[in-house]
mmCIF file of C-alpha atoms and ligand atoms in Angstrom:
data_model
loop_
_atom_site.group_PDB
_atom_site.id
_atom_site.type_symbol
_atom_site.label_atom_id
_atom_site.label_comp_id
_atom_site.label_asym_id
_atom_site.label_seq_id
_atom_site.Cartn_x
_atom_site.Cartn_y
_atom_site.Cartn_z
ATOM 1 C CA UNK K 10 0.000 0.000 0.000
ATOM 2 C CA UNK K 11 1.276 3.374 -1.235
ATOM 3 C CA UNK K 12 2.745 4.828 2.035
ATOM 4 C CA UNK K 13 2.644 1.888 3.948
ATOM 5 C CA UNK K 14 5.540 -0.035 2.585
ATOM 6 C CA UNK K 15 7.874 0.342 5.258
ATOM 7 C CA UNK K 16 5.195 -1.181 7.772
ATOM 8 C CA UNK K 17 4.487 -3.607 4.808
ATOM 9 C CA UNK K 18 7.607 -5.008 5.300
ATOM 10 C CA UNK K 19 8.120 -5.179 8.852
ATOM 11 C CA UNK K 20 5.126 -7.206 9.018
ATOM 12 C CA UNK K 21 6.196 -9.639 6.346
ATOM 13 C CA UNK K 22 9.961 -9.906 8.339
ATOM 14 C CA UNK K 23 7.483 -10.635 11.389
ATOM 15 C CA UNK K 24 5.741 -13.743 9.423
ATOM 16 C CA UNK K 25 8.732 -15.242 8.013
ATOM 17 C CA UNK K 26 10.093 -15.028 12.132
ATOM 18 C CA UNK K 27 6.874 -18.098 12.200
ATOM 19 C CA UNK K 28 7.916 -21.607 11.526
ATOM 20 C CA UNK K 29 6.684 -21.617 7.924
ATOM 21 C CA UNK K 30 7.127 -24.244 5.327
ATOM 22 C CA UNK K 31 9.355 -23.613 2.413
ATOM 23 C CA UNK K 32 6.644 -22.795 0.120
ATOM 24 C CA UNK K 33 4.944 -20.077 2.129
ATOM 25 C CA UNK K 34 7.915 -18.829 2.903
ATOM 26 C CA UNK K 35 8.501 -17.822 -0.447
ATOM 27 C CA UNK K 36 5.237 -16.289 -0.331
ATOM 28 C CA UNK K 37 6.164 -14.441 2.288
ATOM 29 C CA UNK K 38 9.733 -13.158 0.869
ATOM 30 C CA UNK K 39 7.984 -12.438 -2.764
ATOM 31 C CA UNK K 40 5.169 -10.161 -0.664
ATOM 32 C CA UNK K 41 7.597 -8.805 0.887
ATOM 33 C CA UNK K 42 10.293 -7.533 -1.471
ATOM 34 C CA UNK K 43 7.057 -5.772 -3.063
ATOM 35 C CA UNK K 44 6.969 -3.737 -0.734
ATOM 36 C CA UNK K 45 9.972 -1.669 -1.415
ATOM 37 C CA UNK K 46 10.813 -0.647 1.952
ATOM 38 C CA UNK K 47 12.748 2.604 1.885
ATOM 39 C CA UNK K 48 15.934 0.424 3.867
ATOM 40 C CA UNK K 49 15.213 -3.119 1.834
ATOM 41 C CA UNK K 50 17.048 -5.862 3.894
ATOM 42 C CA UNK K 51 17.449 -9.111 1.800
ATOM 43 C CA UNK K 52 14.916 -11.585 2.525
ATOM 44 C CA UNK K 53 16.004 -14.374 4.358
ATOM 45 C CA UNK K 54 16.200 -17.262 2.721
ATOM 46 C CA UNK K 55 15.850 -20.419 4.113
ATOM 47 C CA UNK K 56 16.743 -23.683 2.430
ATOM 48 C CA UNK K 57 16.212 -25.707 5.172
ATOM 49 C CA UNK K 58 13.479 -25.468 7.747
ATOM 50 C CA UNK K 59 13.391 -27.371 10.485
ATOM 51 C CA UNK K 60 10.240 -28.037 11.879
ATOM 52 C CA UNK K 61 7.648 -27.939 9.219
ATOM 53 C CA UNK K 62 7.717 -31.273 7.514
ATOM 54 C CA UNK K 63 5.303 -31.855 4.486
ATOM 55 C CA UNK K 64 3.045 -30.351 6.413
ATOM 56 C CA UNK K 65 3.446 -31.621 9.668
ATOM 57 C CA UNK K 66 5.267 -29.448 12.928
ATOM 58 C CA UNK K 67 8.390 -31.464 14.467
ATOM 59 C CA UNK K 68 9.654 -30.783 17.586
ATOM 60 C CA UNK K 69 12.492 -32.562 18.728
ATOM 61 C CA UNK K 70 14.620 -33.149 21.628
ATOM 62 C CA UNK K 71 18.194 -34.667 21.379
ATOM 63 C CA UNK K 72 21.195 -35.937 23.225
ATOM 64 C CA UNK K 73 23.683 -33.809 23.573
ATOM 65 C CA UNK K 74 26.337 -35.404 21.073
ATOM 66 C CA UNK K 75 27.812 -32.853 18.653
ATOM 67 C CA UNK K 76 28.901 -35.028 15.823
ATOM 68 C CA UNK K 77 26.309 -37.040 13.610
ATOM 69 C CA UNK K 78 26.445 -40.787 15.269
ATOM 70 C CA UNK K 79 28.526 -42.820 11.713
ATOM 71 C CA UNK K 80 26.206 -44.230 9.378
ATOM 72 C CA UNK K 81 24.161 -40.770 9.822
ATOM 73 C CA UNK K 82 23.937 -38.169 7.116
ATOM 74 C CA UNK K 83 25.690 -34.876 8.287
ATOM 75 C CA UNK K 84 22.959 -32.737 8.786
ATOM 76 C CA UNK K 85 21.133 -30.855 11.568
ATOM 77 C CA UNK K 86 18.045 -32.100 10.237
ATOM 78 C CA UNK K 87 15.922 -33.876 12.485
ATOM 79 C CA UNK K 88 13.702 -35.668 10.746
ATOM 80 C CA UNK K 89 12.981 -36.729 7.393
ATOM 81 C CA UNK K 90 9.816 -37.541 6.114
ATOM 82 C CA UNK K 91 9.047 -41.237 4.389
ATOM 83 C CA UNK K 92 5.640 -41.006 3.934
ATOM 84 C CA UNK K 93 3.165 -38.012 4.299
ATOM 85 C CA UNK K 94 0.289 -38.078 6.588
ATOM 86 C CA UNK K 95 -3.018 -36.847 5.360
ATOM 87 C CA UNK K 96 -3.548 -33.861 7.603
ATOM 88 C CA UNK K 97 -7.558 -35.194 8.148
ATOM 89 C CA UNK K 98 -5.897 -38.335 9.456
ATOM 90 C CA UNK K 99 -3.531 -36.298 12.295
ATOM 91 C CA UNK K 100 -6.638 -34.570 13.757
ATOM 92 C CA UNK K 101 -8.988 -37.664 13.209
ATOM 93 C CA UNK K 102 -6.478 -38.533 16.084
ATOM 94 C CA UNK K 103 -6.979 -35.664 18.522
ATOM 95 C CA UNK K 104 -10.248 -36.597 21.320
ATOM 96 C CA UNK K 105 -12.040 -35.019 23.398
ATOM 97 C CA UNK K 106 -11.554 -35.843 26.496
ATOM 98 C CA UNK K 107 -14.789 -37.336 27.154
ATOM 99 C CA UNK K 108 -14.393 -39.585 24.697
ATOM 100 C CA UNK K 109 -11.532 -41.089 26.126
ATOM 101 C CA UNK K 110 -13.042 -44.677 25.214
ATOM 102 C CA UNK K 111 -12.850 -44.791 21.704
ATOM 103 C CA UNK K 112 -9.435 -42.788 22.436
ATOM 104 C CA UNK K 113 -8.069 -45.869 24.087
ATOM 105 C CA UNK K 114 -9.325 -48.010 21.507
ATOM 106 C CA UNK K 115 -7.630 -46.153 18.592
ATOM 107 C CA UNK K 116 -4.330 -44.558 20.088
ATOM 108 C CA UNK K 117 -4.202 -48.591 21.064
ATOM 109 C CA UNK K 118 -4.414 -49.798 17.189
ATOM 110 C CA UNK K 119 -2.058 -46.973 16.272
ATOM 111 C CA UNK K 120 0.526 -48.024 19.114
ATOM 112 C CA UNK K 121 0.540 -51.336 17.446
ATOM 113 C CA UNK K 122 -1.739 -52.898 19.781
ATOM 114 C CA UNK K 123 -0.124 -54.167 22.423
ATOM 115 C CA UNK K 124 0.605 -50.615 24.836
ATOM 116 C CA UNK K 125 -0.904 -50.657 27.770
ATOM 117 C CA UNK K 126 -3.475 -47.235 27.971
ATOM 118 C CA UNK K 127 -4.073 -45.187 30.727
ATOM 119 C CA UNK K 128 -5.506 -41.639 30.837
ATOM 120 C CA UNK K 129 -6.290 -39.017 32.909
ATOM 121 C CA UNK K 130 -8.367 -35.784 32.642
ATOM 122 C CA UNK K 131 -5.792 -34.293 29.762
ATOM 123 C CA UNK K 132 -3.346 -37.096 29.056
ATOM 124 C CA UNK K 133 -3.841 -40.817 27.235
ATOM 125 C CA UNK K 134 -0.715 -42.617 27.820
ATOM 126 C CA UNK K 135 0.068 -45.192 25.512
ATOM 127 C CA UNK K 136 2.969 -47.754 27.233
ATOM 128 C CA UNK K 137 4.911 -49.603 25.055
ATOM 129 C CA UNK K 138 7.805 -49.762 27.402
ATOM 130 C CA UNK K 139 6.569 -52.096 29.994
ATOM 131 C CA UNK K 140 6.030 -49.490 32.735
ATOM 132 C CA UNK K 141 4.159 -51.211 35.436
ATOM 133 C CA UNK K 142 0.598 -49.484 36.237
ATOM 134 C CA UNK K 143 1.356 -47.764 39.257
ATOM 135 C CA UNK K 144 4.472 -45.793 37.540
ATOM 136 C CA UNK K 145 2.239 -45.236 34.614
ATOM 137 C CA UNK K 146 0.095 -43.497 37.370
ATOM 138 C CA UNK K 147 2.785 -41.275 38.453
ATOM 139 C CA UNK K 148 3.531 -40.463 35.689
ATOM 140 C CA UNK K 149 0.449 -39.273 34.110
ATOM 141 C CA UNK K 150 0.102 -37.605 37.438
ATOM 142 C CA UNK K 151 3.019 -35.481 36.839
ATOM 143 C CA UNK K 152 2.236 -34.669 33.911
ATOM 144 C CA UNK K 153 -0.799 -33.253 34.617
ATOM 145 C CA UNK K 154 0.896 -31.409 37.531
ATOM 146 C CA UNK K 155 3.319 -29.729 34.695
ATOM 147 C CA UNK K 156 0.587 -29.074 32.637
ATOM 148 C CA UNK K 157 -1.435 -27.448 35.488
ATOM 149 C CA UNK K 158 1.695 -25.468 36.322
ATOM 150 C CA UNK K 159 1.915 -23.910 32.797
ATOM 151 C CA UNK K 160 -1.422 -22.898 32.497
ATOM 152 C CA UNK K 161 -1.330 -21.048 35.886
ATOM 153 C CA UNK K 162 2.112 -19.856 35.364
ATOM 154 C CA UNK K 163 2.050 -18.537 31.393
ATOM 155 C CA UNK K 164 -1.872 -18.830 31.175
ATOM 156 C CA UNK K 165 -1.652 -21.282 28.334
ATOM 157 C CA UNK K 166 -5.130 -22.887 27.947
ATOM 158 C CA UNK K 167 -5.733 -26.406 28.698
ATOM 159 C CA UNK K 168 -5.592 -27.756 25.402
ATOM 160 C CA UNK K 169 -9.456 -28.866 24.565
ATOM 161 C CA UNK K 170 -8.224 -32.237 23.161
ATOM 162 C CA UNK K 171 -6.516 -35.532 25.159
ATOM 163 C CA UNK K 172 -2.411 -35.213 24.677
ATOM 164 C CA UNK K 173 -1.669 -38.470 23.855
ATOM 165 C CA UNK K 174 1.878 -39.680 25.176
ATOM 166 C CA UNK K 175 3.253 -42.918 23.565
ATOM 167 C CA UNK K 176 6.585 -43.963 25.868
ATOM 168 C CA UNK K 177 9.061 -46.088 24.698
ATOM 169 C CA UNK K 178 12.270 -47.990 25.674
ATOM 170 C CA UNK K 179 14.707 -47.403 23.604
ATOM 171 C CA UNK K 180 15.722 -45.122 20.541
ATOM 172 C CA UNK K 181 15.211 -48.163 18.083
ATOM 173 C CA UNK K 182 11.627 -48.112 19.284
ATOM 174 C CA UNK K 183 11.287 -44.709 18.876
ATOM 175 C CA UNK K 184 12.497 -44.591 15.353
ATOM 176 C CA UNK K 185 10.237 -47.494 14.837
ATOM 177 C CA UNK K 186 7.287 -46.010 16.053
ATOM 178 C CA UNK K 187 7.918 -42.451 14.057
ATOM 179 C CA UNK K 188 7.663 -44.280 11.158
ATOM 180 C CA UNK K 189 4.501 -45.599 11.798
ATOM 181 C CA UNK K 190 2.763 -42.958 13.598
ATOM 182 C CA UNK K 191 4.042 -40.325 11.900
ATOM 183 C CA UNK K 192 6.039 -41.538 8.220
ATOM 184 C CA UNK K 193 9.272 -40.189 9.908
ATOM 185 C CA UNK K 194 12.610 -40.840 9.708
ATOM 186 C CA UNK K 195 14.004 -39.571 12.972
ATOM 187 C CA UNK K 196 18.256 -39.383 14.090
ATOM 188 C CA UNK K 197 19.085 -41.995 16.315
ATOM 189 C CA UNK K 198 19.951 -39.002 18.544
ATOM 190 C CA UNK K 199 16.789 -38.394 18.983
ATOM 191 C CA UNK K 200 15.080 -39.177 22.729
ATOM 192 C CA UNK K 201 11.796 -37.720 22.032
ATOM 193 C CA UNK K 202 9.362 -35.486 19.785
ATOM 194 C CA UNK K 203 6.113 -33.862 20.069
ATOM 195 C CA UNK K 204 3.558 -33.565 16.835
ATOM 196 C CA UNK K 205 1.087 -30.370 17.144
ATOM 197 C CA UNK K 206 -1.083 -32.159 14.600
ATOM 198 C CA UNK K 207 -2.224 -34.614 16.693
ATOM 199 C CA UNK K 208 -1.550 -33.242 19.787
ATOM 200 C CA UNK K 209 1.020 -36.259 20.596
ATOM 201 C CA UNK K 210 4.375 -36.622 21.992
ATOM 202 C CA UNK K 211 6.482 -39.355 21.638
ATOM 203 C CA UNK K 212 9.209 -40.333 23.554
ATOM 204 C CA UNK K 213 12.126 -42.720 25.439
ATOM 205 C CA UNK K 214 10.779 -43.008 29.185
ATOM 206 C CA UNK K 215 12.308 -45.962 31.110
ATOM 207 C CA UNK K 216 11.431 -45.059 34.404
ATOM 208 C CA UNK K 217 8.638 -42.183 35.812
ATOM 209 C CA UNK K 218 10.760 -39.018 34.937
ATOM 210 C CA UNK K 219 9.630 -36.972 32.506
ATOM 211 C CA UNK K 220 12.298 -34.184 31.711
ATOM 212 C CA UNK K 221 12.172 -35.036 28.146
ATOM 213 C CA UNK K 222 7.721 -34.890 28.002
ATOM 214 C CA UNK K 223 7.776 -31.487 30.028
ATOM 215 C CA UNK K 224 10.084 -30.227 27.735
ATOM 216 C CA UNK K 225 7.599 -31.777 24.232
ATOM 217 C CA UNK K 226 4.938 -30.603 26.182
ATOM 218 C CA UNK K 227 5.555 -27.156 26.564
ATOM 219 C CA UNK K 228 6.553 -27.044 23.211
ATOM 220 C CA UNK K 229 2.504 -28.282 22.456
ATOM 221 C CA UNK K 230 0.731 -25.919 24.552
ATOM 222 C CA UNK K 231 3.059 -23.015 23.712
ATOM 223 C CA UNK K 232 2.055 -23.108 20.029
ATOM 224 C CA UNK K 233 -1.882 -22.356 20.481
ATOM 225 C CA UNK K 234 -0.865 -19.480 22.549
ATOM 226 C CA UNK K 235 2.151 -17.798 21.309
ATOM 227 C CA UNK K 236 2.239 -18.632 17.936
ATOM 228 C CA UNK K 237 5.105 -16.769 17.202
ATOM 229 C CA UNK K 238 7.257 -16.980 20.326
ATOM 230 C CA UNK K 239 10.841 -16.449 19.595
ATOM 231 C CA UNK K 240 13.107 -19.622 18.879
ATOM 232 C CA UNK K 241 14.898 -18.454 22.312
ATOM 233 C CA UNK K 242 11.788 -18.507 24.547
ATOM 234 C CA UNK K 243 10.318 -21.231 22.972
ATOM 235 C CA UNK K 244 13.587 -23.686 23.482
ATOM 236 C CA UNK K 245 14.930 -21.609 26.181
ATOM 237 C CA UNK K 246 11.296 -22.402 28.239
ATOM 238 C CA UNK K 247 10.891 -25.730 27.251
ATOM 239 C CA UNK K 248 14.418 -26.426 27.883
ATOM 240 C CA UNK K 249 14.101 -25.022 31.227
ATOM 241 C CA UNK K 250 11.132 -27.605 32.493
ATOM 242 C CA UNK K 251 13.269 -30.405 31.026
ATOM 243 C CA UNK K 252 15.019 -30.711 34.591
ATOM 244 C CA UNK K 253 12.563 -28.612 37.009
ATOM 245 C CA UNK K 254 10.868 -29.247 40.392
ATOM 246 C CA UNK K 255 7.025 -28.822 40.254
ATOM 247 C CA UNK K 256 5.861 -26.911 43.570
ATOM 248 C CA UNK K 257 2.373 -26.301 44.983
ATOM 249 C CA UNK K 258 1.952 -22.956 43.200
ATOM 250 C CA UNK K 259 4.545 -22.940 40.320
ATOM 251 C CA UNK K 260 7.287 -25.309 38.534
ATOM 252 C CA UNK K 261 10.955 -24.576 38.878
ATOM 253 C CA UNK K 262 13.638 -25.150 36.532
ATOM 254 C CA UNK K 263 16.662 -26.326 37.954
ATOM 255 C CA UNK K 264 20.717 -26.393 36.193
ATOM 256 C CA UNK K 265 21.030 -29.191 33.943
ATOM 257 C CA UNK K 266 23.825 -30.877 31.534
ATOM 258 C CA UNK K 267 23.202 -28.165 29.466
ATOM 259 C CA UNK K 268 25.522 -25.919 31.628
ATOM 260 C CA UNK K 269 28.228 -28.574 30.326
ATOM 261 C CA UNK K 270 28.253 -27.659 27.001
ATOM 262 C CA UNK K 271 28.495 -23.677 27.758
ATOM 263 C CA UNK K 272 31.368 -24.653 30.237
ATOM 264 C CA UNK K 273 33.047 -26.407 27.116
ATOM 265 C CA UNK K 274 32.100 -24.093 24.522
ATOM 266 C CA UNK K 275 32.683 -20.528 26.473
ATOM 267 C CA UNK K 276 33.783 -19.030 23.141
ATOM 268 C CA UNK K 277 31.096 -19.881 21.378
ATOM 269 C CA UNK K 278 28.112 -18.359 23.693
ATOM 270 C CA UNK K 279 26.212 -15.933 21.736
ATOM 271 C CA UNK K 280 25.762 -12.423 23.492
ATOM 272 C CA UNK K 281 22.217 -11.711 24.315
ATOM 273 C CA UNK K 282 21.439 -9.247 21.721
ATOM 274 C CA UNK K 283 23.101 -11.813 19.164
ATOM 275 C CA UNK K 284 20.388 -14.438 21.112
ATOM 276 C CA UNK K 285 17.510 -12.935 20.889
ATOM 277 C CA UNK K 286 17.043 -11.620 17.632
ATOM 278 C CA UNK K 287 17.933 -14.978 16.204
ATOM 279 C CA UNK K 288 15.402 -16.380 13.760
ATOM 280 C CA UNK K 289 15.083 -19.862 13.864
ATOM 281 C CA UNK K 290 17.377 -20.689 10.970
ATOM 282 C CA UNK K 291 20.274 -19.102 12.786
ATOM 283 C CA UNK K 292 19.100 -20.223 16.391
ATOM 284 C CA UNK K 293 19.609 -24.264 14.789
ATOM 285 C CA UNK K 294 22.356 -23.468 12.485
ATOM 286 C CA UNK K 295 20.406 -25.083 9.800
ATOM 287 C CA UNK K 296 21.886 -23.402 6.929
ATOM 288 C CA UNK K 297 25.762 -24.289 8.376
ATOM 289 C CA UNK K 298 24.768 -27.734 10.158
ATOM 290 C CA UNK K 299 26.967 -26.888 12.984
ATOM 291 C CA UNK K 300 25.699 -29.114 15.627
ATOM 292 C CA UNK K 301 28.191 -27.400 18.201
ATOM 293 C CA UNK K 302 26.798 -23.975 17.913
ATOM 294 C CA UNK K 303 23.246 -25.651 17.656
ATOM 295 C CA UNK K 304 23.946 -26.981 21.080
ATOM 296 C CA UNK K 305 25.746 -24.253 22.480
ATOM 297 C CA UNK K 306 22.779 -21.670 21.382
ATOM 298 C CA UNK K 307 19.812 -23.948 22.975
ATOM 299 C CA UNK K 308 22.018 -24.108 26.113
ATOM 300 C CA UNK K 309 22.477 -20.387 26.379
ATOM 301 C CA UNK K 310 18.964 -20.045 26.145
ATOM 302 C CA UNK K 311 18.097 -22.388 28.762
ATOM 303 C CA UNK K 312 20.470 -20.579 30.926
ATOM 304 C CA UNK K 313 19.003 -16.959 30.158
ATOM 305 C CA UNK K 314 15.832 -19.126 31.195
ATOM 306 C CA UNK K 315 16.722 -19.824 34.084
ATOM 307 C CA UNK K 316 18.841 -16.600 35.191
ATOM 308 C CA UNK K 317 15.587 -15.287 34.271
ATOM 309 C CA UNK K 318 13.593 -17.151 36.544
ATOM 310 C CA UNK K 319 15.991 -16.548 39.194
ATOM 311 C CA UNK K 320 15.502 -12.542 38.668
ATOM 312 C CA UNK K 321 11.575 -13.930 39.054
ATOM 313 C CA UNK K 322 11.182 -12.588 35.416
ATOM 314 C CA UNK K 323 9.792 -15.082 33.664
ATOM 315 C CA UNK K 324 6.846 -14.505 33.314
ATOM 316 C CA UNK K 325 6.657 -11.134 32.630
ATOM 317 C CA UNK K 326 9.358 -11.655 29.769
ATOM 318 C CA UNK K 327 6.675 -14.123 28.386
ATOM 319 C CA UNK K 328 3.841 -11.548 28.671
ATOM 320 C CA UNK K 329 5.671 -8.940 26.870
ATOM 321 C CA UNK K 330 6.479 -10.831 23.879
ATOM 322 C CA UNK K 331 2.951 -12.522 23.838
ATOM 323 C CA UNK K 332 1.183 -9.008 24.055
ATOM 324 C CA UNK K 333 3.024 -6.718 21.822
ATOM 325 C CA UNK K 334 1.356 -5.549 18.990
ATOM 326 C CA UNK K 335 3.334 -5.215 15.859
ATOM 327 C CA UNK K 336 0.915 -3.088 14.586
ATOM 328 C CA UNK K 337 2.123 -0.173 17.117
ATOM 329 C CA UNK K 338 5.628 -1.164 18.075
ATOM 330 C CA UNK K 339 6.686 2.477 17.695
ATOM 331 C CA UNK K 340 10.308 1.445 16.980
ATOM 332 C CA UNK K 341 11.430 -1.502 14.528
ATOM 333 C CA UNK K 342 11.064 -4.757 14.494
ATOM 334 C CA UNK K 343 14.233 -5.389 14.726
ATOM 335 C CA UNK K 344 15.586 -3.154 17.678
ATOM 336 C CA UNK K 345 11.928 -4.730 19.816
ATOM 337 C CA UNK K 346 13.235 -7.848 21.552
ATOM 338 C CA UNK K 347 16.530 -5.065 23.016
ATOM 339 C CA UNK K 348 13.873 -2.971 24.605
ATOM 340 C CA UNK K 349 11.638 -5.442 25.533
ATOM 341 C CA UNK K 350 14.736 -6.956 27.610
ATOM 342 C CA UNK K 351 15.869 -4.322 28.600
ATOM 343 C CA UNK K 352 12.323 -3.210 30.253
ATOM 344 C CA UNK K 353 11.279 -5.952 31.834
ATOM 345 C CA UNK K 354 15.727 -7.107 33.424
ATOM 346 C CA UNK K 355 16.160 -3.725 34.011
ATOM 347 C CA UNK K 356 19.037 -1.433 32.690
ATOM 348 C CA UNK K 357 20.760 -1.456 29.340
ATOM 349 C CA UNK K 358 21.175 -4.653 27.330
ATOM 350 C CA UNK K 359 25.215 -4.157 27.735
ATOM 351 C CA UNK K 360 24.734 -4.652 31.837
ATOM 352 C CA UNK K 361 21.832 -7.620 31.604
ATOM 353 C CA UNK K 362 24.477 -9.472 29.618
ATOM 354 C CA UNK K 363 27.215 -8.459 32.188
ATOM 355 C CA UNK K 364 24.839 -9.425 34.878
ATOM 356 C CA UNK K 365 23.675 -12.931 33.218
ATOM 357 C CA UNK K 366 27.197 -13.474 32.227
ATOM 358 C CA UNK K 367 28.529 -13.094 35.804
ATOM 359 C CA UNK K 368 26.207 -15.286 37.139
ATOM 360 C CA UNK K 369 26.090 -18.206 34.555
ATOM 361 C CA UNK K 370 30.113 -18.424 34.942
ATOM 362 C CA UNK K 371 29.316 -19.139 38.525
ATOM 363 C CA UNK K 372 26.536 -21.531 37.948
ATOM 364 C CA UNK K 373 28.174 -23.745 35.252
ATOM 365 C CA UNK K 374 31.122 -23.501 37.704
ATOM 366 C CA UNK K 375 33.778 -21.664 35.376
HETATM 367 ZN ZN1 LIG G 3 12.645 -28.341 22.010
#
């Protein structure tokens, strides 16, 4: 629109900041070089995306290794797709949860038919790692404790389908059972994934923790909510929970091995401002498929996470992202994550990084 193009195009450099397949990301990047902004930046562009896969949203959590396992392809990629899931199918698989009956009966038949089912007001558990019952009740208590705790921390709605949570025992099962829940082809590194599609996580659980589902499912209830939370948050967050104490009133993130690979890697720590204006291309180092600055980027955003949470910031950090309206940012787009910082630490961006710095050197025990 004549007069309107600089706007134009902060909005479009606001889309392609979503997790958008390749195709509408072109979209995007044509819409957006129309509109001629008087400063043009070149629009990104993205040869790899990580998440959306023909159609379907990956999320997935790895061991920390930094070189490919041998007999893998060098890539950062986590998943491949073999076979493409009608999208009808995916949500024929999300159910109410009243109608956790004929839930059991067909997460069952999709699980192969021999998991054991259990569910609980907002979870169906599908076993298939020979948990015995009363773990499978702790743990489906838990999870509903995490959930519980996200919704009253971050006011993420209880999502209005069952979550269904297929465990496994090993990462041969789990590549097993990717391919026939969800046609993928997932790395052996791998320990667990969540689907938005159908609402479903899948992952390695041989006992009754559940680091690795707190971390899927934040990643789940995040996306109805905050559609375009920054790769940092979202990770960062989700990261956080993966090792976290749940209280009577909130859920606590506690240090993790993550703190490892910033302890090895101190040269490669981003600084903050580098951090949090990362798209998600940069943020996974999909372009360069360097799995050490992969790692080393998810781990400094755990640990601004959790610095965060110390300076009992979380949650308004998470508000002021959620609630900003691009529409009337009065600054750009790009300078907005700085200030938004910067208001709700407290002080310039220069001393929050001194200030996380300091403490993170302490905490990962450098
Ligand atoms: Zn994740």
């Amino acid at each position: 629109m004549p007069g309107l193009e600089s706007d134009g195009h902060e909005f479009f450099g606001l889309v392609l900041t979503y997790d958008l397949d390749r195709a509408s990301r072109r979209v995007v990047e044509r819409e957006m070089q129309q509109c001629n902004a008087p400063t043009p930046q070149q629009p990104t562009d993205v040869t790899v995306v990580r998440r959306m896969l023909a159609g379907v949203e990956f999320h997935g959590k790895m061991i920390p290794l930094t070189q490919p396992p041998p007999g893998m392809p060098a890539t950062a990629e986590r998943a491949q797709v073999e076979r493409t899931i009608d999208p009808a199918e995916l949500a024929a698989r999300r159910f109410a949860p009243a109608d956790s009956d004929s839930a059991k009966l067909s997460i069952g038949n999709l699980a192969g038919g021999n998991a054991t089912l259990v569910n609980s007001p907002s979870f169906i558990i599908a076993d298939l790692a020979d948990h015995p019952k009363v773990q499978l009740g702790t743990i489906s208590r838990s999870l509903e404790g995490v959930l519980g705790r996200f919704s009253g921390k971050y006011g993420m709605p209880r999502p209005p389908c069952l979550v269904t949570v297929y465990l496994v025992s090993s990462a041969d099962k789990l590549q097993k059972l990717a391919k026939q829940l969800h046609g993928l082809r997932i790395s052996p590194q791998c320990i667990g994934y969540s689907i938005p599609e159908d609402m479903s996580m899948v992952a390695i659980v041989p006992g009754e923790g559940i680091g690795t589902l707190s971390h899927e499912l934040f990643h789940l209830l995040v996306r109805s909510h905050f559609g375009d939370v920054p790769p940092w948050m979202d990770e960062g967050l989700a990261a956080l929970y993966e090792s976290s104490v749940v209280t009577d009133s909130s859920i606590v993130g506690t240090p993790n091995w993550r703190g490892g690979i910033l302890r090895e890697h101190l040269s490669l720590i981003p600084t903050l401002r580098n951090l949090i204006t990362m798209d998600w291309a940069s943020f996974d180092q999909s372009e360069s498929r360097d799995f050490t600055k992969q790692a080393v980027n998810h781990a400094t955003a755990r640990y601004f996470m959790l610095y965060a949470q110390k300076e009992e910031k979380l949650r308004d950090l998470y508000r002021s992202f959620r609630e900003r309206d691009v529409r009337n940012l009065g600054h750009t787009l790009a300078e907005d994550p700085v200030l938004r910082v910067e208001e709700v630490l407290g002080g310039s961006l220069t001393a929050i990084e001194d200030r996380f710095q300091s403490w993170c050197r302490l905490e990962i025990g450098q």
